[in-house]
Amino acid sequence: MFDLISANPMIQAMDRSMSLASRRTELIASNLANIDTPGYRTQDFDFNTALKAELDKLDGHQAPLTRTDPRHMGTTSSNSLPTTTDPVAPAYERNDGNDVSLDRESMLLNRTQMNYQLSSNFVQAELRKITALLRATP
Amino acid sequence: MSFNQINSIASSGMAAQRLRVQLIAANIANSETTKTPEGGPYRRKDAVFRVLPLGGPASGPETAGVQVSQVISSNEPFTSKYDPSHPDANAEGVVLYPNVNPVEEMVNLTEASRAFEANVSVVRAARTMALSAMDILRVQ
């Protein structure tokens, strides 16, 4: 019965999405804290690709690879994040070697926050459905 | 926990910017100070920021806070003014005034307060996110 919650694809997917969103918020916090640090480079990852990779793993789209030889390369660990495809424009770089853009980070902060809220609302809606279902069961 | 991490990064940023504003305040307050305990007129002070690495996931982009590694005194030349009646005037009657440029200080002050606000907005965003996560618990 608890598969309704623990193996619920919607909840699992949204869980991954929320983890990635909070990881990205951490990076945005780093970027904004270091907005005046000489030589600091903007840190980010490609959210869409990272989420897609997580979801693919979830659905079992990728056959699990077994290492039959120690020389085999390992599959990507869940910790590795794809590098960003949305690089900061070189025009942002100031003469102290710092390329943090306040506009870009503020915009990303808002977007990430909305992503997170959307995901948590989806989880909540799913849980409401399950509760309603349990109530309807005599 | 991730939200604590976000808050500690943002607070390191706020602490660094606050120290910077403190130095700017000292610079503006002492822009006419001709005598200091070290001797000579006041020297303009500035904070040097460094990345403060925080332990995060082993791979992927790194999260980092910020810290003030040192406070430097400017070595720019002092401005001199002819005023023989001044007690700090030298043999030629010239008084050395601090190398503080009020315009530069105001620009730095604006920059520091904007950077501080950016960190505050991160704290606010993290708070909203944490609240929306807690909302999941309120399933009727």
mmCIF file of N, CA and C in Angstrom, chain A residues 18-19 21-23 25-38 40 43-45 77 79-82 94 102 106 109 112-113 116-117 119-121 123-124 127-128 131-132 135, chain B residues 2-3 5-6 9-10 12-13 17 20 48-52 57-66 111-112 114-115 118-119 121-122 124-126 128-130 132-133 135-136 138-140:
data_model
loop_
_atom_site.group_PDB
_atom_site.id
_atom_site.type_symbol
_atom_site.label_atom_id
_atom_site.label_comp_id
_atom_site.label_asym_id
_atom_site.label_seq_id
_atom_site.Cartn_x
_atom_site.Cartn_y
_atom_site.Cartn_z
ATOM 1 N N MET A 18 13.308 18.768 -6.954
ATOM 2 C CA MET A 18 13.523 19.665 -5.818
ATOM 3 C C MET A 18 14.973 19.607 -5.336
ATOM 4 N N SER A 19 15.558 18.396 -5.349
ATOM 5 C CA SER A 19 16.964 18.297 -4.932
ATOM 6 C C SER A 19 17.850 19.121 -5.851
ATOM 7 N N ALA A 21 16.967 21.626 -7.730
ATOM 8 C CA ALA A 21 16.691 23.062 -7.578
ATOM 9 C C ALA A 21 17.396 23.623 -6.354
ATOM 10 N N SER A 22 17.420 22.836 -5.253
ATOM 11 C CA SER A 22 18.086 23.402 -4.073
ATOM 12 C C SER A 22 19.596 23.393 -4.258
ATOM 13 N N ARG A 23 20.104 22.402 -5.010
ATOM 14 C CA ARG A 23 21.543 22.398 -5.323
ATOM 15 C C ARG A 23 21.894 23.633 -6.157
ATOM 16 N N THR A 25 20.273 26.453 -6.175
ATOM 17 C CA THR A 25 20.183 27.650 -5.323
ATOM 18 C C THR A 25 21.463 27.841 -4.526
ATOM 19 N N GLU A 26 22.057 26.719 -4.086
ATOM 20 C CA GLU A 26 23.340 26.817 -3.384
ATOM 21 C C GLU A 26 24.391 27.492 -4.260
ATOM 22 N N LEU A 27 24.423 27.074 -5.544
ATOM 23 C CA LEU A 27 25.417 27.650 -6.451
ATOM 24 C C LEU A 27 25.133 29.130 -6.695
ATOM 25 N N ILE A 28 23.840 29.478 -6.821
ATOM 26 C CA ILE A 28 23.491 30.892 -7.020
ATOM 27 C C ILE A 28 23.908 31.691 -5.787
ATOM 28 N N ALA A 29 23.703 31.096 -4.593
ATOM 29 C CA ALA A 29 24.126 31.773 -3.356
ATOM 30 C C ALA A 29 25.633 31.999 -3.377
ATOM 31 N N SER A 30 26.404 30.977 -3.821
ATOM 32 C CA SER A 30 27.865 31.135 -3.926
ATOM 33 C C SER A 30 28.216 32.263 -4.872
ATOM 34 N N ASN A 31 27.542 32.272 -6.032
ATOM 35 C CA ASN A 31 27.870 33.286 -7.031
ATOM 36 C C ASN A 31 27.591 34.683 -6.498
ATOM 37 N N LEU A 32 26.441 34.834 -5.813
ATOM 38 C CA LEU A 32 26.096 36.169 -5.322
ATOM 39 C C LEU A 32 26.980 36.571 -4.149
ATOM 40 N N ALA A 33 27.377 35.598 -3.305
ATOM 41 C CA ALA A 33 28.263 35.945 -2.190
ATOM 42 C C ALA A 33 29.619 36.397 -2.718
ATOM 43 N N ASN A 34 30.031 35.814 -3.859
ATOM 44 C CA ASN A 34 31.359 36.118 -4.404
ATOM 45 C C ASN A 34 31.306 37.141 -5.526
ATOM 46 N N ILE A 35 30.295 37.996 -5.501
ATOM 47 C CA ILE A 35 30.119 38.935 -6.619
ATOM 48 C C ILE A 35 31.267 39.939 -6.696
ATOM 49 N N ASP A 36 31.997 40.138 -5.601
ATOM 50 C CA ASP A 36 33.119 41.081 -5.621
ATOM 51 C C ASP A 36 34.456 40.402 -5.355
ATOM 52 N N THR A 37 34.505 39.064 -5.461
ATOM 53 C CA THR A 37 35.761 38.365 -5.216
ATOM 54 C C THR A 37 36.584 38.332 -6.501
ATOM 55 N N PRO A 38 37.792 38.872 -6.491
ATOM 56 C CA PRO A 38 38.586 38.877 -7.725
ATOM 57 C C PRO A 38 38.854 37.452 -8.213
ATOM 58 N N TYR A 40 36.865 35.177 -9.303
ATOM 59 C CA TYR A 40 35.826 34.145 -9.126
ATOM 60 C C TYR A 40 35.069 33.938 -10.432
ATOM 61 N N GLN A 43 29.565 29.645 -11.117
ATOM 62 C CA GLN A 43 29.385 28.195 -11.032
ATOM 63 C C GLN A 43 27.924 27.868 -11.332
ATOM 64 N N ASP A 44 27.712 26.897 -12.209
ATOM 65 C CA ASP A 44 26.334 26.547 -12.562
ATOM 66 C C ASP A 44 26.332 25.172 -13.205
ATOM 67 N N PHE A 45 25.142 24.591 -13.357
ATOM 68 C CA PHE A 45 25.042 23.364 -14.146
ATOM 69 C C PHE A 45 23.784 23.436 -14.992
ATOM 70 N N SER A 77 27.907 8.878 -11.853
ATOM 71 C CA SER A 77 27.345 8.820 -10.510
ATOM 72 C C SER A 77 26.266 9.888 -10.386
ATOM 73 N N ASN A 79 26.082 12.108 -8.385
ATOM 74 C CA ASN A 79 26.589 13.398 -7.923
ATOM 75 C C ASN A 79 27.098 14.285 -9.045
ATOM 76 N N SER A 80 27.495 13.657 -10.169
ATOM 77 C CA SER A 80 28.090 14.466 -11.215
ATOM 78 C C SER A 80 26.994 15.229 -11.941
ATOM 79 N N LEU A 81 27.232 16.493 -12.157
ATOM 80 C CA LEU A 81 26.228 17.335 -12.779
ATOM 81 C C LEU A 81 26.749 17.797 -14.127
ATOM 82 N N PRO A 82 25.870 17.849 -15.130
ATOM 83 C CA PRO A 82 26.328 18.282 -16.445
ATOM 84 C C PRO A 82 26.758 19.747 -16.414
ATOM 85 N N ARG A 94 34.707 41.262 -15.694
ATOM 86 C CA ARG A 94 35.263 42.560 -15.341
ATOM 87 C C ARG A 94 36.775 42.447 -15.310
ATOM 88 N N LEU A 102 24.909 40.070 -11.846
ATOM 89 C CA LEU A 102 23.823 40.198 -10.857
ATOM 90 C C LEU A 102 22.472 39.904 -11.502
ATOM 91 N N SER A 106 20.036 36.859 -10.325
ATOM 92 C CA SER A 106 18.725 37.188 -9.747
ATOM 93 C C SER A 106 17.625 36.492 -10.517
ATOM 94 N N LEU A 109 17.701 32.855 -9.734
ATOM 95 C CA LEU A 109 17.229 32.612 -8.366
ATOM 96 C C LEU A 109 15.710 32.536 -8.362
ATOM 97 N N THR A 112 14.550 29.357 -10.276
ATOM 98 C CA THR A 112 14.786 28.140 -9.494
ATOM 99 C C THR A 112 13.779 28.034 -8.360
ATOM 100 N N GLN A 113 13.491 29.171 -7.744
ATOM 101 C CA GLN A 113 12.520 29.194 -6.653
ATOM 102 C C GLN A 113 11.141 28.754 -7.168
ATOM 103 N N TYR A 116 11.057 25.064 -7.787
ATOM 104 C CA TYR A 116 10.974 24.333 -6.533
ATOM 105 C C TYR A 116 9.542 24.338 -6.017
ATOM 106 N N GLN A 117 8.912 25.503 -6.069
ATOM 107 C CA GLN A 117 7.538 25.594 -5.562
ATOM 108 C C GLN A 117 6.580 24.783 -6.410
ATOM 109 N N SER A 119 7.303 22.094 -8.096
ATOM 110 C CA SER A 119 7.504 20.681 -7.771
ATOM 111 C C SER A 119 6.853 20.331 -6.439
ATOM 112 N N SER A 120 7.011 21.207 -5.441
ATOM 113 C CA SER A 120 6.457 20.862 -4.132
ATOM 114 C C SER A 120 4.932 20.901 -4.187
ATOM 115 N N ASN A 121 4.378 21.779 -5.030
ATOM 116 C CA ASN A 121 2.914 21.785 -5.182
ATOM 117 C C ASN A 121 2.426 20.510 -5.843
ATOM 118 N N VAL A 123 3.844 17.590 -5.580
ATOM 119 C CA VAL A 123 3.909 16.542 -4.552
ATOM 120 C C VAL A 123 2.691 16.636 -3.651
ATOM 121 N N GLN A 124 2.368 17.866 -3.262
ATOM 122 C CA GLN A 124 1.239 18.077 -2.372
ATOM 123 C C GLN A 124 -0.058 17.612 -3.035
ATOM 124 N N LEU A 127 -0.209 13.882 -3.010
ATOM 125 C CA LEU A 127 -0.519 13.357 -1.677
ATOM 126 C C LEU A 127 -1.995 13.582 -1.336
ATOM 127 N N ARG A 128 -2.542 14.716 -1.803
ATOM 128 C CA ARG A 128 -3.968 14.972 -1.547
ATOM 129 C C ARG A 128 -4.818 13.910 -2.223
ATOM 130 N N THR A 131 -4.642 10.780 -0.229
ATOM 131 C CA THR A 131 -5.448 10.897 0.997
ATOM 132 C C THR A 131 -6.932 10.772 0.668
ATOM 133 N N ALA A 132 -7.344 11.435 -0.418
ATOM 134 C CA ALA A 132 -8.754 11.368 -0.810
ATOM 135 C C ALA A 132 -9.140 9.927 -1.125
ATOM 136 N N ARG A 135 -9.521 7.993 2.040
ATOM 137 C CA ARG A 135 -10.757 8.346 2.739
ATOM 138 C C ARG A 135 -11.953 7.674 2.090
ATOM 139 N N SER B 2 20.639 21.250 2.925
ATOM 140 C CA SER B 2 20.935 22.198 1.869
ATOM 141 C C SER B 2 20.544 23.648 2.209
ATOM 142 N N PHE B 3 19.416 23.833 2.885
ATOM 143 C CA PHE B 3 18.987 25.208 3.169
ATOM 144 C C PHE B 3 19.927 25.889 4.164
ATOM 145 N N GLN B 5 23.068 25.305 4.278
ATOM 146 C CA GLN B 5 24.234 25.637 3.447
ATOM 147 C C GLN B 5 23.989 26.957 2.712
ATOM 148 N N ILE B 6 22.783 27.075 2.114
ATOM 149 C CA ILE B 6 22.452 28.296 1.375
ATOM 150 C C ILE B 6 22.522 29.499 2.306
ATOM 151 N N ILE B 9 26.116 30.416 3.188
ATOM 152 C CA ILE B 9 26.809 31.103 2.080
ATOM 153 C C ILE B 9 26.363 32.561 2.026
ATOM 154 N N ALA B 10 25.034 32.759 2.075
ATOM 155 C CA ALA B 10 24.516 34.126 1.995
ATOM 156 C C ALA B 10 24.986 34.955 3.182
ATOM 157 N N SER B 12 27.788 34.586 4.819
ATOM 158 C CA SER B 12 29.202 34.939 4.630
ATOM 159 C C SER B 12 29.309 36.143 3.694
ATOM 160 N N GLY B 13 28.436 36.162 2.673
ATOM 161 C CA GLY B 13 28.422 37.307 1.758
ATOM 162 C C GLY B 13 28.001 38.581 2.462
ATOM 163 N N GLN B 17 30.279 41.987 3.011
ATOM 164 C CA GLN B 17 29.844 43.297 2.515
ATOM 165 C C GLN B 17 29.666 44.280 3.665
ATOM 166 N N ARG B 20 32.899 45.657 4.540
ATOM 167 C CA ARG B 20 33.316 46.604 3.517
ATOM 168 C C ARG B 20 32.652 47.965 3.746
ATOM 169 N N VAL B 48 39.915 42.958 1.031
ATOM 170 C CA VAL B 48 40.245 42.045 -0.067
ATOM 171 C C VAL B 48 39.422 40.775 0.140
ATOM 172 N N PHE B 49 38.614 40.422 -0.852
ATOM 173 C CA PHE B 49 37.734 39.258 -0.737
ATOM 174 C C PHE B 49 38.404 38.021 -1.316
ATOM 175 N N ARG B 50 38.173 36.887 -0.636
ATOM 176 C CA ARG B 50 38.672 35.603 -1.122
ATOM 177 C C ARG B 50 37.538 34.593 -1.055
ATOM 178 N N VAL B 51 37.627 33.564 -1.935
ATOM 179 C CA VAL B 51 36.650 32.483 -1.912
ATOM 180 C C VAL B 51 36.872 31.649 -0.651
ATOM 181 N N LEU B 52 35.773 31.302 0.023
ATOM 182 C CA LEU B 52 35.841 30.457 1.225
ATOM 183 C C LEU B 52 35.237 29.109 0.847
ATOM 184 N N PRO B 57 29.328 18.382 -2.354
ATOM 185 C CA PRO B 57 29.447 17.113 -3.057
ATOM 186 C C PRO B 57 30.826 16.992 -3.720
ATOM 187 N N ALA B 58 31.289 15.756 -3.826
ATOM 188 C CA ALA B 58 32.644 15.534 -4.319
ATOM 189 C C ALA B 58 32.841 16.053 -5.742
ATOM 190 N N SER B 59 31.810 15.888 -6.583
ATOM 191 C CA SER B 59 31.993 16.302 -7.970
ATOM 192 C C SER B 59 31.000 17.396 -8.312
ATOM 193 N N GLY B 60 31.123 17.906 -9.513
ATOM 194 C CA GLY B 60 30.226 18.957 -9.965
ATOM 195 C C GLY B 60 30.727 20.324 -9.547
ATOM 196 N N PRO B 61 29.976 21.357 -9.917
ATOM 197 C CA PRO B 61 30.419 22.705 -9.578
ATOM 198 C C PRO B 61 30.486 22.892 -8.068
ATOM 199 N N GLU B 62 31.412 23.712 -7.630
ATOM 200 C CA GLU B 62 31.633 23.864 -6.194
ATOM 201 C C GLU B 62 30.877 25.049 -5.609
ATOM 202 N N THR B 63 30.323 24.826 -4.412
ATOM 203 C CA THR B 63 29.714 25.937 -3.707
ATOM 204 C C THR B 63 30.775 26.559 -2.810
ATOM 205 N N ALA B 64 30.723 27.868 -2.690
ATOM 206 C CA ALA B 64 31.733 28.549 -1.891
ATOM 207 C C ALA B 64 31.160 29.812 -1.294
ATOM 208 N N GLY B 65 31.585 30.096 -0.083
ATOM 209 C CA GLY B 65 31.226 31.364 0.543
ATOM 210 C C GLY B 65 32.295 32.392 0.223
ATOM 211 N N VAL B 66 32.265 33.478 0.939
ATOM 212 C CA VAL B 66 33.269 34.511 0.703
ATOM 213 C C VAL B 66 33.817 34.946 2.064
ATOM 214 N N GLU B 111 27.796 49.942 -4.490
ATOM 215 C CA GLU B 111 28.088 48.586 -4.935
ATOM 216 C C GLU B 111 27.942 47.595 -3.779
ATOM 217 N N ALA B 112 28.491 47.968 -2.619
ATOM 218 C CA ALA B 112 28.430 47.074 -1.453
ATOM 219 C C ALA B 112 26.994 46.868 -1.000
ATOM 220 N N ARG B 114 24.262 47.080 -2.822
ATOM 221 C CA ARG B 114 23.566 46.232 -3.810
ATOM 222 C C ARG B 114 23.938 44.762 -3.603
ATOM 223 N N ALA B 115 25.228 44.524 -3.381
ATOM 224 C CA ALA B 115 25.691 43.141 -3.183
ATOM 225 C C ALA B 115 25.070 42.562 -1.922
ATOM 226 N N ALA B 118 21.571 41.585 -2.658
ATOM 227 C CA ALA B 118 21.518 40.336 -3.435
ATOM 228 C C ALA B 118 21.576 39.135 -2.497
ATOM 229 N N ASN B 119 22.431 39.220 -1.471
ATOM 230 C CA ASN B 119 22.525 38.120 -0.506
ATOM 231 C C ASN B 119 21.250 37.992 0.316
ATOM 232 N N SER B 121 18.308 38.686 -0.762
ATOM 233 C CA SER B 121 17.282 38.061 -1.600
ATOM 234 C C SER B 121 17.489 36.553 -1.688
ATOM 235 N N VAL B 122 18.744 36.103 -1.580
ATOM 236 C CA VAL B 122 18.996 34.656 -1.546
ATOM 237 C C VAL B 122 18.386 34.050 -0.280
ATOM 238 N N ARG B 124 15.914 35.191 1.407
ATOM 239 C CA ARG B 124 14.463 35.225 1.266
ATOM 240 C C ARG B 124 13.981 34.074 0.377
ATOM 241 N N ALA B 125 14.708 33.840 -0.721
ATOM 242 C CA ALA B 125 14.316 32.764 -1.642
ATOM 243 C C ALA B 125 14.419 31.409 -0.942
ATOM 244 N N ALA B 126 15.501 31.217 -0.179
ATOM 245 C CA ALA B 126 15.684 29.934 0.521
ATOM 246 C C ALA B 126 14.562 29.725 1.527
ATOM 247 N N THR B 128 11.458 30.971 1.342
ATOM 248 C CA THR B 128 10.223 30.635 0.618
ATOM 249 C C THR B 128 10.240 29.179 0.183
ATOM 250 N N MET B 129 11.421 28.734 -0.278
ATOM 251 C CA MET B 129 11.524 27.344 -0.728
ATOM 252 C C MET B 129 11.311 26.392 0.435
ATOM 253 N N ALA B 130 11.932 26.690 1.574
ATOM 254 C CA ALA B 130 11.782 25.817 2.743
ATOM 255 C C ALA B 130 10.324 25.778 3.191
ATOM 256 N N SER B 132 7.703 26.227 1.294
ATOM 257 C CA SER B 132 6.871 25.461 0.364
ATOM 258 C C SER B 132 7.135 23.970 0.530
ATOM 259 N N ALA B 133 8.343 23.604 0.931
ATOM 260 C CA ALA B 133 8.613 22.183 1.204
ATOM 261 C C ALA B 133 7.850 21.730 2.443
ATOM 262 N N ASP B 135 5.092 22.929 3.390
ATOM 263 C CA ASP B 135 3.673 22.893 3.053
ATOM 264 C C ASP B 135 3.221 21.501 2.630
ATOM 265 N N ILE B 136 4.177 20.708 2.137
ATOM 266 C CA ILE B 136 3.816 19.356 1.704
ATOM 267 C C ILE B 136 3.218 18.593 2.876
ATOM 268 N N ARG B 138 1.259 19.655 5.045
ATOM 269 C CA ARG B 138 -0.115 20.031 5.369
ATOM 270 C C ARG B 138 -1.085 19.455 4.353
ATOM 271 N N VAL B 139 -1.146 18.150 4.295
ATOM 272 C CA VAL B 139 -2.097 17.522 3.380
ATOM 273 C C VAL B 139 -3.364 17.225 4.167
ATOM 274 N N GLN B 140 -4.431 17.757 3.682
ATOM 275 C CA GLN B 140 -5.693 17.584 4.423
ATOM 276 C C GLN B 140 -6.202 16.151 4.275
#
